C-alpha atoms as one frame of an Amber mdcrd trajectory, in Angstrom:
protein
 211.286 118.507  71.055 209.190 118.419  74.199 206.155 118.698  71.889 207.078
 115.715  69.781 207.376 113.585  72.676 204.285 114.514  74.304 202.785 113.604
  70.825 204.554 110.082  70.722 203.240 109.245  74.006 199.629 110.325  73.472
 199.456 107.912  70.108 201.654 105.239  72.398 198.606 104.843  74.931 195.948
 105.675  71.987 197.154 102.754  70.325 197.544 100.618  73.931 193.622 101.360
  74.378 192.910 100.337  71.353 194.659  97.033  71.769 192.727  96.721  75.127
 189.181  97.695  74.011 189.495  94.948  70.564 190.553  92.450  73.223 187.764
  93.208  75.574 185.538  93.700  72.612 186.577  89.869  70.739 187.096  87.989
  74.243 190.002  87.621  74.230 192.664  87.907  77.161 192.449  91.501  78.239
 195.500  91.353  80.252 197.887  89.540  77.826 196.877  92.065  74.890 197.218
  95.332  77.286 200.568  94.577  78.156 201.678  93.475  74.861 199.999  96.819
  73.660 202.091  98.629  75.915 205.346  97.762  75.107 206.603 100.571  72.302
 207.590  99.455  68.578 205.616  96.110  69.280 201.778  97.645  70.204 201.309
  99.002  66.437 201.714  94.923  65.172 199.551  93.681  68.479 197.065  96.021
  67.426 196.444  95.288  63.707 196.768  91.827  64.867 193.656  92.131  66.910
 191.964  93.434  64.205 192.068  90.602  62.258 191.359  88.269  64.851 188.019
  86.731  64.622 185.966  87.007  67.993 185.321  84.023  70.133 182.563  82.078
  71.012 181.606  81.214  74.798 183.345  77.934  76.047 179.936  76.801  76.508
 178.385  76.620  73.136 180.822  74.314  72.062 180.046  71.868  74.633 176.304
  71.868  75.037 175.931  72.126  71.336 177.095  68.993  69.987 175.907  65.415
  70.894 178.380  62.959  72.321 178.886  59.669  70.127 178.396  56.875  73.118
């Protein structure tokens, strides 16, 4: 029993990192998605969530980028 535990715990933070390093890795908040990655029976649909979410862009490209209408 001890064993399945310890094994439920290991793929528990496995799948918390995970939800950290896509965040890191896409830009979005790491914070936000780390905690919501840590909370059990919720992490597995945070995760999978941040796989499908498409990266994004600097703030600044979308300002310097397009022209201003005067």
């Amino acid at each position: 029993m001890t064993q399945l535990i310890i094994l439920l715990l290991l793929i528990h933070f496995a799948i918390a990192y995970q939800c950290y390093r896509y965040a890191s890795i896409k830009g979005y908040p790491i914070r936000v998605f780390t905690v919501l990655g840590c909370m059990p029976y919720f992490n597995l649909v945070v995760w999978i969530y941040l796989l499908f979410l498409p990266e994004l862009e600097p703030f600044e490209h979308h300002n310097h980028d397009q022209k201003q209408p005067l």
